[in-house]
Short mmCIF file of C-alpha atoms in Angstrom, two decimals:
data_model
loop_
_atom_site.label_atom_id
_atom_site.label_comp_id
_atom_site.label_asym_id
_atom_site.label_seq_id
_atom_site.Cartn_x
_atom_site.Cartn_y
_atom_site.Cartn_z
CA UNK A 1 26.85 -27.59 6.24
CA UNK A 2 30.26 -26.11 6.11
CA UNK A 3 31.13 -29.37 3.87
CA UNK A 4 28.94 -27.99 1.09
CA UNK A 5 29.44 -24.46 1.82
CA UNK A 6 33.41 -24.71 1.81
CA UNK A 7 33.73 -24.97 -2.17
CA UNK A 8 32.24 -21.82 -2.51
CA UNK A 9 34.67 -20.06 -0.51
CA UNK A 10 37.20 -21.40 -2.29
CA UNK A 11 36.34 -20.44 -5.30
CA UNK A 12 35.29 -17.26 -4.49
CA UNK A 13 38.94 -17.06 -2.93
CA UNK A 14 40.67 -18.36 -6.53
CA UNK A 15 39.01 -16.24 -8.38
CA UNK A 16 39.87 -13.15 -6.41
CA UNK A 17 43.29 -14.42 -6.46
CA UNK A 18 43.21 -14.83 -10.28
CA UNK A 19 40.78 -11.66 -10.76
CA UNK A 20 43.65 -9.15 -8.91
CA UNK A 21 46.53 -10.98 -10.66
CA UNK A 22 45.15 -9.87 -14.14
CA UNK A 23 44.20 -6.19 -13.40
CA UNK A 24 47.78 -5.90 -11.97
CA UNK A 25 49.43 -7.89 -14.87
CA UNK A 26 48.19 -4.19 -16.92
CA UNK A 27 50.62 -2.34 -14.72
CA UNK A 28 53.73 -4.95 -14.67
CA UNK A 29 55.04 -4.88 -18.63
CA UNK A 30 53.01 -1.95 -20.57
CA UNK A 31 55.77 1.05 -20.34
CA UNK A 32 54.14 4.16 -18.30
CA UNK A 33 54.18 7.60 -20.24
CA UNK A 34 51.47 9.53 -19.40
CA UNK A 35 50.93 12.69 -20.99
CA UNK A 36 48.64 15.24 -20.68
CA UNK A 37 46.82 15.11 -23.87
CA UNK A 38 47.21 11.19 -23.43
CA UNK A 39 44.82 10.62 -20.19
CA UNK A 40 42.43 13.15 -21.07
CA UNK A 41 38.71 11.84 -21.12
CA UNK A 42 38.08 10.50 -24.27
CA UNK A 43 35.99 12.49 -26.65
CA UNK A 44 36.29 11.69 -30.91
CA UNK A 45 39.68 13.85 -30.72
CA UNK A 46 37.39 17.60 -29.49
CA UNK A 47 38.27 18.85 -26.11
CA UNK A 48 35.83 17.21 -23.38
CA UNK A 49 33.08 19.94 -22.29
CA UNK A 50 31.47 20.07 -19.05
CA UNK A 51 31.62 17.22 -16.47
CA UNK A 52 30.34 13.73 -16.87
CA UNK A 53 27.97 13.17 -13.53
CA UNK A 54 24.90 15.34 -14.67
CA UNK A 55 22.22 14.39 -13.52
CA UNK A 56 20.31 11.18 -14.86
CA UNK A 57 16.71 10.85 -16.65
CA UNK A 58 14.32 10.08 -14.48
CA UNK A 59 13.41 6.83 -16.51
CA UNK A 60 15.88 4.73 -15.65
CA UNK A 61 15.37 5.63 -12.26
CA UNK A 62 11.85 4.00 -12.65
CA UNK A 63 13.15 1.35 -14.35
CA UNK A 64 15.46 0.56 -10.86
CA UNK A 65 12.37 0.74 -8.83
CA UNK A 66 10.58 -1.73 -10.50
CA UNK A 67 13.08 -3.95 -11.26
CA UNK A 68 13.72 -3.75 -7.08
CA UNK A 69 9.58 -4.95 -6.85
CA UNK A 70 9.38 -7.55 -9.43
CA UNK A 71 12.39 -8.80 -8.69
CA UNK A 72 11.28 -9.73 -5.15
CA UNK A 73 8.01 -11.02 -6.35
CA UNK A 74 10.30 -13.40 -7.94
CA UNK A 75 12.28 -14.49 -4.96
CA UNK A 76 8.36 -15.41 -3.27
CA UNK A 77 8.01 -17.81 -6.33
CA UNK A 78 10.91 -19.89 -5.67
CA UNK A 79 9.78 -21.30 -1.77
CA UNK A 80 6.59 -21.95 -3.61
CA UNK A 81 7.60 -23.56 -6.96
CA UNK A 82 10.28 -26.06 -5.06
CA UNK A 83 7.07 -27.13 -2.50
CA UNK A 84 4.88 -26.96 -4.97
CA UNK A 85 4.13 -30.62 -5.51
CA UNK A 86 4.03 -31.64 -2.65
CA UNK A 87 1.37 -29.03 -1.47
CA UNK A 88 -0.53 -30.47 -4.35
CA UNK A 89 -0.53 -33.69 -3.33
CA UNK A 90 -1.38 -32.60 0.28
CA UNK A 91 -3.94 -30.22 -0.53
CA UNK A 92 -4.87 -30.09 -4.24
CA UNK A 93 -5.81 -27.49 -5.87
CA UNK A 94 -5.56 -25.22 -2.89
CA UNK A 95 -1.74 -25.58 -3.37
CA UNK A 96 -2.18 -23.22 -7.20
CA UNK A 97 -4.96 -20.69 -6.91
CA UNK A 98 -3.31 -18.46 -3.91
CA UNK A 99 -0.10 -18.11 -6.50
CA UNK A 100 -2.53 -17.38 -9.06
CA UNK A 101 -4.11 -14.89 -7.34
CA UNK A 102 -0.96 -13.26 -6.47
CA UNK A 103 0.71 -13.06 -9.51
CA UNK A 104 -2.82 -11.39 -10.83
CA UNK A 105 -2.66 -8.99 -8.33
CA UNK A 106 1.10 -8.67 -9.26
CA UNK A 107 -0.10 -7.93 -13.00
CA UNK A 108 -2.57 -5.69 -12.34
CA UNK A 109 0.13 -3.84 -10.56
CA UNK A 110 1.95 -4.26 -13.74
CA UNK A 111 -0.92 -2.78 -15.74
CA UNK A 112 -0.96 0.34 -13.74
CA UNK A 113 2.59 1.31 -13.97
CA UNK A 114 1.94 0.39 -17.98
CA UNK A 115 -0.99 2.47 -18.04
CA UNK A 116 0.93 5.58 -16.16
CA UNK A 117 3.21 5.68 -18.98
CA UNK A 118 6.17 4.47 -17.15
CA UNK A 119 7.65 1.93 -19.79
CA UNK A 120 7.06 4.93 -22.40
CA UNK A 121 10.66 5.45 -23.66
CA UNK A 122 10.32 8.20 -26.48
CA UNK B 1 35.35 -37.29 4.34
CA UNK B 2 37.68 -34.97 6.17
CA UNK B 3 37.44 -31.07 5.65
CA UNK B 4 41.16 -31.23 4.31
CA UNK B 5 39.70 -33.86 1.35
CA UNK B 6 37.50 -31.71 0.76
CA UNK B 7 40.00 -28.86 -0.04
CA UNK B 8 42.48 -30.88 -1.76
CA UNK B 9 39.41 -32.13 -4.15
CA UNK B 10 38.20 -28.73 -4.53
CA UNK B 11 41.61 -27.24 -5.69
CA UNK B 12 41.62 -30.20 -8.31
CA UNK B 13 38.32 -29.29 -9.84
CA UNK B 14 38.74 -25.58 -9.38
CA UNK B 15 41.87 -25.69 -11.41
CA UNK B 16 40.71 -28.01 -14.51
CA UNK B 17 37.76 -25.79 -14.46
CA UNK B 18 38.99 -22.72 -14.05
CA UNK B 19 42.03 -23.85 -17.32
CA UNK B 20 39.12 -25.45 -19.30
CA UNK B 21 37.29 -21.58 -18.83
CA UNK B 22 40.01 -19.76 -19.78
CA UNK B 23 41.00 -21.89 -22.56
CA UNK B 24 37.40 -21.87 -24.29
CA UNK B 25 37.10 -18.27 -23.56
CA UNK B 26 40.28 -17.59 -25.72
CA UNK B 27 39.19 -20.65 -28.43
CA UNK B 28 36.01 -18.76 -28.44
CA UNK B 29 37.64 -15.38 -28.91
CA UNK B 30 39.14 -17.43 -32.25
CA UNK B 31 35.69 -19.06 -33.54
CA UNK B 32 33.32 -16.07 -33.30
CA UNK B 33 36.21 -14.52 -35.53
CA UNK B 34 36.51 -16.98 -38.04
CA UNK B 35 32.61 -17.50 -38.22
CA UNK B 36 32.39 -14.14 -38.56
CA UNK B 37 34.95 -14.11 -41.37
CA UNK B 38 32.93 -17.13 -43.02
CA UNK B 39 29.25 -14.83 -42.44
CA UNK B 40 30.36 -11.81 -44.38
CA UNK B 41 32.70 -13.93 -46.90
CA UNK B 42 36.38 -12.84 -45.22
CA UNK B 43 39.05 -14.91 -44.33
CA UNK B 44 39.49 -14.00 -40.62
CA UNK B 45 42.88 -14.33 -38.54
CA UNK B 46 45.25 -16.79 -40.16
CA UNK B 47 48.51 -15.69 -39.99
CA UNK B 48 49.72 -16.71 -36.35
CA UNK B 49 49.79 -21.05 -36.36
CA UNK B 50 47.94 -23.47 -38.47
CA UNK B 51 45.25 -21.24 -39.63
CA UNK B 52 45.37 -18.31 -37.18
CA UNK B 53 45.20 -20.83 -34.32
CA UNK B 54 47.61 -19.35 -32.26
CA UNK B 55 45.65 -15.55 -32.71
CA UNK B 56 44.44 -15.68 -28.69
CA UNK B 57 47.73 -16.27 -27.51
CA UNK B 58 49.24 -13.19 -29.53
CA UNK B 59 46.29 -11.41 -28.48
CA UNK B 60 46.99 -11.42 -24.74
CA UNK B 61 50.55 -10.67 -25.39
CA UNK B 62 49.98 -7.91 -27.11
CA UNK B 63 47.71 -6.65 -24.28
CA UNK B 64 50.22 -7.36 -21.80
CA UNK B 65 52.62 -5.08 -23.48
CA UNK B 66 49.92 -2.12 -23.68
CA UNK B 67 50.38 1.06 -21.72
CA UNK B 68 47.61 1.15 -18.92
CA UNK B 69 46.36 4.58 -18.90
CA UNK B 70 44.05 5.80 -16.17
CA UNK B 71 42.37 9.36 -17.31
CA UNK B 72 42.39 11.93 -15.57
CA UNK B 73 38.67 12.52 -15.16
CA UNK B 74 38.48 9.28 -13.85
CA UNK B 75 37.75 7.99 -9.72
CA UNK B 76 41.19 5.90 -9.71
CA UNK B 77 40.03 3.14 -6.97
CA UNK B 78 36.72 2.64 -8.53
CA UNK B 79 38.24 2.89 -12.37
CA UNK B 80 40.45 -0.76 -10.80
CA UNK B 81 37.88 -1.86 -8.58
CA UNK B 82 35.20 -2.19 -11.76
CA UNK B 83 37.31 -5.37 -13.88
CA UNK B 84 38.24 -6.55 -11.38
CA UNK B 85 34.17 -7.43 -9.81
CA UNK B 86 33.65 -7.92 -13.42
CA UNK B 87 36.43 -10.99 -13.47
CA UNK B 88 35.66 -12.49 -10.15
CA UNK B 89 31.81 -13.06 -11.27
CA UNK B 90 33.02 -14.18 -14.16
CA UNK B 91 35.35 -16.96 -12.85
CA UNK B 92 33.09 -17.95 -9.92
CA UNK B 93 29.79 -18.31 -11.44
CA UNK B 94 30.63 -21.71 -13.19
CA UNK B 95 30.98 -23.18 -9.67
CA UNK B 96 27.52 -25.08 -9.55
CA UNK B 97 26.94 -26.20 -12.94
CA UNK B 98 27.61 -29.60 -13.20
CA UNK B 99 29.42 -30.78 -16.24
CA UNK B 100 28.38 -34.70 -15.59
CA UNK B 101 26.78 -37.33 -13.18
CA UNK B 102 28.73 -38.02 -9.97
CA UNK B 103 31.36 -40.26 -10.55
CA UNK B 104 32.86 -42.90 -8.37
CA UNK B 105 36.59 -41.79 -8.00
CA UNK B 106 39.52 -43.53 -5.66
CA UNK B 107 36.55 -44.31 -3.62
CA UNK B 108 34.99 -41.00 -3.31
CA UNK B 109 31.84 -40.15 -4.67
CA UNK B 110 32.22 -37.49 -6.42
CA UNK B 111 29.84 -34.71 -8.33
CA UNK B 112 31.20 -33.12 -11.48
CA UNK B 113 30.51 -29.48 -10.25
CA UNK B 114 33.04 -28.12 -8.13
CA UNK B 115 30.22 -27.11 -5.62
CA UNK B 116 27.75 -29.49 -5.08
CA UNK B 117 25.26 -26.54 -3.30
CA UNK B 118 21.37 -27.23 -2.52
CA UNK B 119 20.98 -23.90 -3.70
CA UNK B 120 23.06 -23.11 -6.64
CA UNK B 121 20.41 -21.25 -8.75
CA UNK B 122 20.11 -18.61 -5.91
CA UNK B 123 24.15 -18.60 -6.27
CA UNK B 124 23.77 -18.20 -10.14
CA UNK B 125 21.18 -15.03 -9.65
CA UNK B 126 22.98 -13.35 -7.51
CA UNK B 127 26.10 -13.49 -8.98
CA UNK B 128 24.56 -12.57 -12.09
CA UNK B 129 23.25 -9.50 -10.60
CA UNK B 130 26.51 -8.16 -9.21
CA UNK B 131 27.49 -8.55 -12.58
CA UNK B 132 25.61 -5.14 -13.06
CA UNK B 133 27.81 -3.27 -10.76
CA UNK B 134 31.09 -3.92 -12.54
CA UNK B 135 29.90 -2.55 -15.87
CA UNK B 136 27.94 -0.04 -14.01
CA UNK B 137 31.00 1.13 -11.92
CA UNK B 138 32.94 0.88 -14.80
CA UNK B 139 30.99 3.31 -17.10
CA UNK B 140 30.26 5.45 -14.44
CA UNK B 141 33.93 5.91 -12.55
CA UNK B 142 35.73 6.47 -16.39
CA UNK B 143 35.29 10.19 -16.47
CA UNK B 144 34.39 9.85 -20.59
CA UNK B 145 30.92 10.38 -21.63
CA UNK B 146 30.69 7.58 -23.76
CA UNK B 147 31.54 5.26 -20.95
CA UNK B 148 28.70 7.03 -18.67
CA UNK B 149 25.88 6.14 -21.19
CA UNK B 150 26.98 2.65 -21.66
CA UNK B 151 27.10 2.00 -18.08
CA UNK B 152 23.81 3.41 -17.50
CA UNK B 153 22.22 1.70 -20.60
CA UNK B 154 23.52 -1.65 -19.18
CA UNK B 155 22.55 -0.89 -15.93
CA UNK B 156 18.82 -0.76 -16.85
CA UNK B 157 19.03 -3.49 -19.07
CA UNK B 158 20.39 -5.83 -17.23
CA UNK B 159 18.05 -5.41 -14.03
CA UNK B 160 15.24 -5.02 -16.76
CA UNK B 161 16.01 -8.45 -18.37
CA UNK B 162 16.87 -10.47 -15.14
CA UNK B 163 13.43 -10.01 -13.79
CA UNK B 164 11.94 -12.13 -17.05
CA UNK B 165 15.33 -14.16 -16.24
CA UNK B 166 14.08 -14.72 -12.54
CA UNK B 167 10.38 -15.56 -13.79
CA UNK B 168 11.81 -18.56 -16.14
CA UNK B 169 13.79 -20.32 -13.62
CA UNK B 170 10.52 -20.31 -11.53
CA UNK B 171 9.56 -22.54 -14.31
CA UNK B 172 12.34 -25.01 -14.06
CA UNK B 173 12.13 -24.85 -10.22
CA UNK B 174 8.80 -26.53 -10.46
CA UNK B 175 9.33 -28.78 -12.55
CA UNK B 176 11.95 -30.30 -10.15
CA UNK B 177 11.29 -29.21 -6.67
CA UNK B 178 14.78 -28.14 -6.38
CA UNK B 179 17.20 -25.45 -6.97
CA UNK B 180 20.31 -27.52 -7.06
CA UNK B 181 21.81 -27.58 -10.68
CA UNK B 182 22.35 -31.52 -10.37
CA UNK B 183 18.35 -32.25 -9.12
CA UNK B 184 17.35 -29.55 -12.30
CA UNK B 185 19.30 -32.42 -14.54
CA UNK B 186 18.61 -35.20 -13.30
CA UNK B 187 14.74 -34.69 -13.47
CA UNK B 188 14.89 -34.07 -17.08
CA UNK B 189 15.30 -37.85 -17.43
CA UNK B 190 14.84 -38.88 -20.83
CA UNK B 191 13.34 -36.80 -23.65
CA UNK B 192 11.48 -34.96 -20.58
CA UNK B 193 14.21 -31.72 -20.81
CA UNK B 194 12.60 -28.73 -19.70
CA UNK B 195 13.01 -26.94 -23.76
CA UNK B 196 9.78 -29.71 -24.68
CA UNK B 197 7.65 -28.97 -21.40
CA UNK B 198 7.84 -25.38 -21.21
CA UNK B 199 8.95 -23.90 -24.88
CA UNK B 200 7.79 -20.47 -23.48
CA UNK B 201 9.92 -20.30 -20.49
CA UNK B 202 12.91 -21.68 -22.64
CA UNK B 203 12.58 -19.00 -25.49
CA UNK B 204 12.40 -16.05 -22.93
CA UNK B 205 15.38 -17.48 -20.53
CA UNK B 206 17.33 -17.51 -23.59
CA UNK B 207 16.23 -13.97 -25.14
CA UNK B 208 17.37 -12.85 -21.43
CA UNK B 209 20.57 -14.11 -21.32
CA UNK B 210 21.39 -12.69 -24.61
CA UNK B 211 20.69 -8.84 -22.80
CA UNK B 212 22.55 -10.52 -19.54
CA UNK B 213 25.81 -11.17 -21.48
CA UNK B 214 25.43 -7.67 -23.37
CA UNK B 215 25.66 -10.19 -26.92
CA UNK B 216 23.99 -8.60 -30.20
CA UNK B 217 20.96 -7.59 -30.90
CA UNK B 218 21.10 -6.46 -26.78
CA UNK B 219 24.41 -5.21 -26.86
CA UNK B 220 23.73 -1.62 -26.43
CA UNK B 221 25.74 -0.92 -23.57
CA UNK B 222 28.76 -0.62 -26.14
CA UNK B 223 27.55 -0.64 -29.89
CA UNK B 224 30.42 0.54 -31.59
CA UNK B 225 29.12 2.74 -33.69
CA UNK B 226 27.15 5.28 -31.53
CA UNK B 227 28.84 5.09 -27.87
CA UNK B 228 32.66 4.08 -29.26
CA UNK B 229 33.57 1.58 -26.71
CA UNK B 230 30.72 1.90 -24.42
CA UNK B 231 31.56 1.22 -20.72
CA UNK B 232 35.25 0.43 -21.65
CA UNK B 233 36.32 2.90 -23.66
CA UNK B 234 38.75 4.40 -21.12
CA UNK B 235 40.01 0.57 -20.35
CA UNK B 236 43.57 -0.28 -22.24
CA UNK B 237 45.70 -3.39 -21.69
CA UNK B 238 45.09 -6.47 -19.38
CA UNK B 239 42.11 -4.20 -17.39
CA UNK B 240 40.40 -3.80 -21.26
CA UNK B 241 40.90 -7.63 -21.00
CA UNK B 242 39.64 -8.47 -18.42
CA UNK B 243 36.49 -6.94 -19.91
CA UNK B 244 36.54 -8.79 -22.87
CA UNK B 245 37.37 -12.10 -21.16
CA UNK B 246 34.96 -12.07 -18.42
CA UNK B 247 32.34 -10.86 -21.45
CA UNK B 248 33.12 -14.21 -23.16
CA UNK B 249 33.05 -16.31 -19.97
CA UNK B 250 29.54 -14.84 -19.23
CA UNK B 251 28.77 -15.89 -22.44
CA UNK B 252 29.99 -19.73 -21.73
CA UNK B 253 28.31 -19.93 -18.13
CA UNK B 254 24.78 -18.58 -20.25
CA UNK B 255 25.12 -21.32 -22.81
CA UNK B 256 26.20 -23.69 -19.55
CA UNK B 257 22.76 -22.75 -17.91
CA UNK B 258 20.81 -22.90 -21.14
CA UNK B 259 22.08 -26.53 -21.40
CA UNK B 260 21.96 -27.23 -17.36
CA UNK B 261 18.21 -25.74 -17.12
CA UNK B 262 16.43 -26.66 -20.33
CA UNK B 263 18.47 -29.01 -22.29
CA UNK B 264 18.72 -31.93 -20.17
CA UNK B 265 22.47 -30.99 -18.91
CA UNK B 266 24.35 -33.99 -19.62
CA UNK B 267 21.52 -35.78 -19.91
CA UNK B 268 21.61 -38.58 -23.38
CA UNK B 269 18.28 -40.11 -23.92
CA UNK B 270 17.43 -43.60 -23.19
CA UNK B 271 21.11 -44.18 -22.72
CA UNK B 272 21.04 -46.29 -19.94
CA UNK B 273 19.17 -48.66 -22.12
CA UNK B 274 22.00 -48.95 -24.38
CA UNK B 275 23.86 -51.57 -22.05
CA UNK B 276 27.22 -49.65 -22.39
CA UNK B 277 30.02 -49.86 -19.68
CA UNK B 278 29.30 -47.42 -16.83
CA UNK B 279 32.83 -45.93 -17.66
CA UNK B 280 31.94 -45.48 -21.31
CA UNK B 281 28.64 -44.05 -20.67
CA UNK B 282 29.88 -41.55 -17.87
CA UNK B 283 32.37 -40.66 -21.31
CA UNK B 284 29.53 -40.26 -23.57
CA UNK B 285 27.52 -38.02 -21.24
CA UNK B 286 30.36 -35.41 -20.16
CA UNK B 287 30.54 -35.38 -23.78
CA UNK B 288 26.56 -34.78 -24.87
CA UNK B 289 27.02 -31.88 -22.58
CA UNK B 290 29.86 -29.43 -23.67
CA UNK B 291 28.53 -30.63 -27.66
CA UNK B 292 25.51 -29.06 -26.58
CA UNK B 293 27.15 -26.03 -25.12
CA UNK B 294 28.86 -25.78 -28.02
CA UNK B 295 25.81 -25.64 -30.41
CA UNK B 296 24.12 -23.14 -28.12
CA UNK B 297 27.46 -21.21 -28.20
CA UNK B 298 27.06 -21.39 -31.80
CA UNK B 299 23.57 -19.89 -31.76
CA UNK B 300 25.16 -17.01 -29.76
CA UNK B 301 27.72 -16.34 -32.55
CA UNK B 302 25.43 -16.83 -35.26
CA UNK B 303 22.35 -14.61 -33.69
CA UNK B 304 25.26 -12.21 -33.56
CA UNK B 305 26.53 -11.39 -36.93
CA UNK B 306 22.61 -12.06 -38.53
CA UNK B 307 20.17 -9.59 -36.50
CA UNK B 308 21.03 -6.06 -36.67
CA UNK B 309 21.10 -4.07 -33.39
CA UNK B 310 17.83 -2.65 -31.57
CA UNK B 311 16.58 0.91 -30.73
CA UNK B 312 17.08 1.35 -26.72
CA UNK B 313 13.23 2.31 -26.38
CA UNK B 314 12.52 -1.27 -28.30
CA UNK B 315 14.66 -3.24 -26.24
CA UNK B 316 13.02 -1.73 -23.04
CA UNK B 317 9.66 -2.08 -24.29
CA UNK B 318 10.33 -5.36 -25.51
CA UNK B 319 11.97 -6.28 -21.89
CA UNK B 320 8.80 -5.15 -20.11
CA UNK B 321 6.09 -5.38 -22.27
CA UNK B 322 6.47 -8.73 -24.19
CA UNK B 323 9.25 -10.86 -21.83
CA UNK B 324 7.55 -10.00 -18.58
CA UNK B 325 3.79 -11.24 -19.10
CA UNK B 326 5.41 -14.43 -21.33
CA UNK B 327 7.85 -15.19 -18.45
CA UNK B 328 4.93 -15.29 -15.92
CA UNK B 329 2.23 -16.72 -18.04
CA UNK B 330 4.80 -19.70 -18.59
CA UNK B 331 4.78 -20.72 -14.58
CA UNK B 332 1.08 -20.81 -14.19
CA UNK B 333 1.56 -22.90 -17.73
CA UNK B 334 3.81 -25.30 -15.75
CA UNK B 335 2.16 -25.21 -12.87
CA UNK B 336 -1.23 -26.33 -14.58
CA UNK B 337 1.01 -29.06 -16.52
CA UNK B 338 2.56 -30.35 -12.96
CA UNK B 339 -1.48 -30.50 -12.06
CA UNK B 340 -2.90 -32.32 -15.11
CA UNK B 341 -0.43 -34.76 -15.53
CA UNK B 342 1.39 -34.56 -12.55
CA UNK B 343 5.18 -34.70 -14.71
#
């Protein structure tokens, strides 16, 4: 377990290393002569009105949600689809038409939010 | 073998992978530029080496001598936190792809992927979708309006393409009965690669990791000409880099998983009935694979500078409305195939 698992780590570890090295590299040779009128929030040369967390349209809110369902849906596929053949060869066609049925119902799921006018974007 | 081996074999193939990364990310940097040259009839960087050769090298310099300039408006921690995420993904991701067969080394037996997981597509996904926070933190902690809409825009497209993304693999998943990356290659033996059996799947896995890497015609999250920078336009020196490296690493690992998932990997055809040394053949197949990267990284560089941009309420609609129902109409496709002719 650990022997397969290990790699990861280490990379994860290198990369961090690396990763840190480069975002601090920015601070190590650059000179450092910050001016008012230098780290002010970029805005095509005007001066910046109002603050930038406003609130958000509601859309991509929606979007989040059902990326959060479908997403999962996904995740139930992948148990399934690496089984898959076996089941088939255990079962037949028993192993296919509870997916099917699932990923209807997962579609006509889709068909509501589409009909609702939740992927409307104008 | 010992967990120490193990290590001291890891560092080896973290290091040639992580220098072969790093110097294809820069190479890269020089190719789209020259083929972009070539496209609109330029001559493109050619002043620094043998034809502009040594351009990434005076690239980085330059950066490294750039003032770093946090703004004011900005949330400091986050503003460093965000390239940082964005690097780590991007150096870590290419852990599970393997770049050959297993190879019999000093008598170790030995895969050419520095982690040989059981489940490195679950890895890939959800390092992929961390990806989202780095751009997202990054837009959002800058303080700049520009930078807020580009991180939001990339937000939603990102989660909105990796759910047709998700739906694909399903695809490949059944067609091998595994999610490690070495089992996904090895059972496209043969002309069998996954791009024949399911061209559905393949077309909308590679649509998706277009709008995953943020490449043109998806690459709304910082089109220059409405939103400036996008999510980086308050980024200067190495932390700007870091975007724009780990933007062309993303780039390598999608053409890497392209190949890996639906183009056979390293797989040759019918080379084993060649007769060549196992040495040679080993050779030939490392080989297949990064030409084959390198025609799909092609494909990204070409797509790029021929297809103008699209309209954010197109590439949503065309996220939910066309990639979605393709994505999942191709695994009941493959499933049907796996049932009729049990492949």
């Amino acid at each position: 377990m650990i022997e397969q698992y290990l790699p990861i780590i280490l990379v994860l570890v290198v990369a961090a290393v690396f990763a840190a090295a480069i975002v601090f590299s920015s601070r190590l040779f650059g000179p450092q002569q910050p001016s008012k009128i230098k780290i002010m929030p970029y805005e095509s040369g005007k001066d910046p009105v109002g603050s930038t967390h406003e609130r958000v349209s509601i859309k991509y809110y929606i979007v989040a949600m059902m990326f959060i369902i479908f997403d999962i849906e996904v995740i139930y596929l992948y148990p399934w689809g690496v089984e898959f053949r076996n089941l088939y060869n255990e079962y037949g066609f028993f192993a296919f038409w509870p997916m099917l049925v699932f990923l209807i119902v997962l579609e006509l799921g889709f068909l509501y939010i589409y009909k609702k006018g939740a992927l409307k974007w104008d | 073998m010992t967990l120490l081996e193990i290590t001291i074999i890891t560092m080896i193939r973290i290091a040639i992978i992580i220098s072969v990364l790093l110097l294809t990310v820069s190479y890269l940097v020089y190719f789209e530029r020259k083929i972009s040259a070539w496209t609109q009839n330029r001559i493109g960087p050619n002043r620094v080496g043998w034809r502009g050769a040594l351009q990434p090298f005076a690239d980085v310099g330059k950066l490294l001598l750039k003032e770093d300039i946090i703004p004011s408006a900005s949330n400091k921690s986050i503003h460093t936190l965000a390239p940082f995420i964005t690097l780590v993904i991007a150096f870590s991701t290419y852990a599970v792809i393997p770049i050959g067969p297993n190879v019999t080394l000093f008598g170790y037996d030995i895969p050419l992927a520095v982690a040989d997981v059981n489940i490195g597509i679950l890895y890939v996904l959800a390092l992929t979708s961390l990806g989202v926070y780095g751009i997202t933190l990054a837009g959002w902690s800058s303080g700049s309006k520009y930078s807020l809409i580009g991180g939001i825009r990339s937000s939603a497209q990102m989660i909105s393409y990796e759910v047709s993304m998700g739906f694909s693999i399903a695809g490949v998943v059944l067609v091998a009965g595994s999610l490690s990356p070495i089992t996904i290659v090895e059972s496209q033996y043969g002309w069998m690669w996954n791009a024949v059996l399911q061209p559905i799947g393949f077309i909308t896995f590679a649509i998706s990791a277009f709008a995953e890497t943020n490449r043109l015609p998806f690459d709304l999250p910082e089109a220059e000409p409405e939103l400036v920078g996008g999510y980086h336009t308050e980024y200067s020196s190495m932390k700007f880099a870091s975007f724009f490296l780990a933007e062309y690493a993303n780039m390598i690992i999608a053409s890497a998983l392209i190949v890996t998932l639906y183009l056979g990997g390293w797989q040759v055809p019918y080379i084993d009935k060649l007769g060549l040394g196992e040495t040679l053949t080993v050779l030939i197949q490392i080989g297949s694979f990064f030409v084959k990267m390198g025609a799909v990284l092609f494909f990204f560089i070409w797509v790029r500078w021929s297809i103008p941009r699209f309209r954010y309420d197109q590439l949503m609609s065309l996220g939910w409305k066309v990639m979605f129902p393709l994505s999942l109409f191709n695994v009941v496709w493959v499933a049907v195939l796996i049932m009729l002719f049990n492949i």
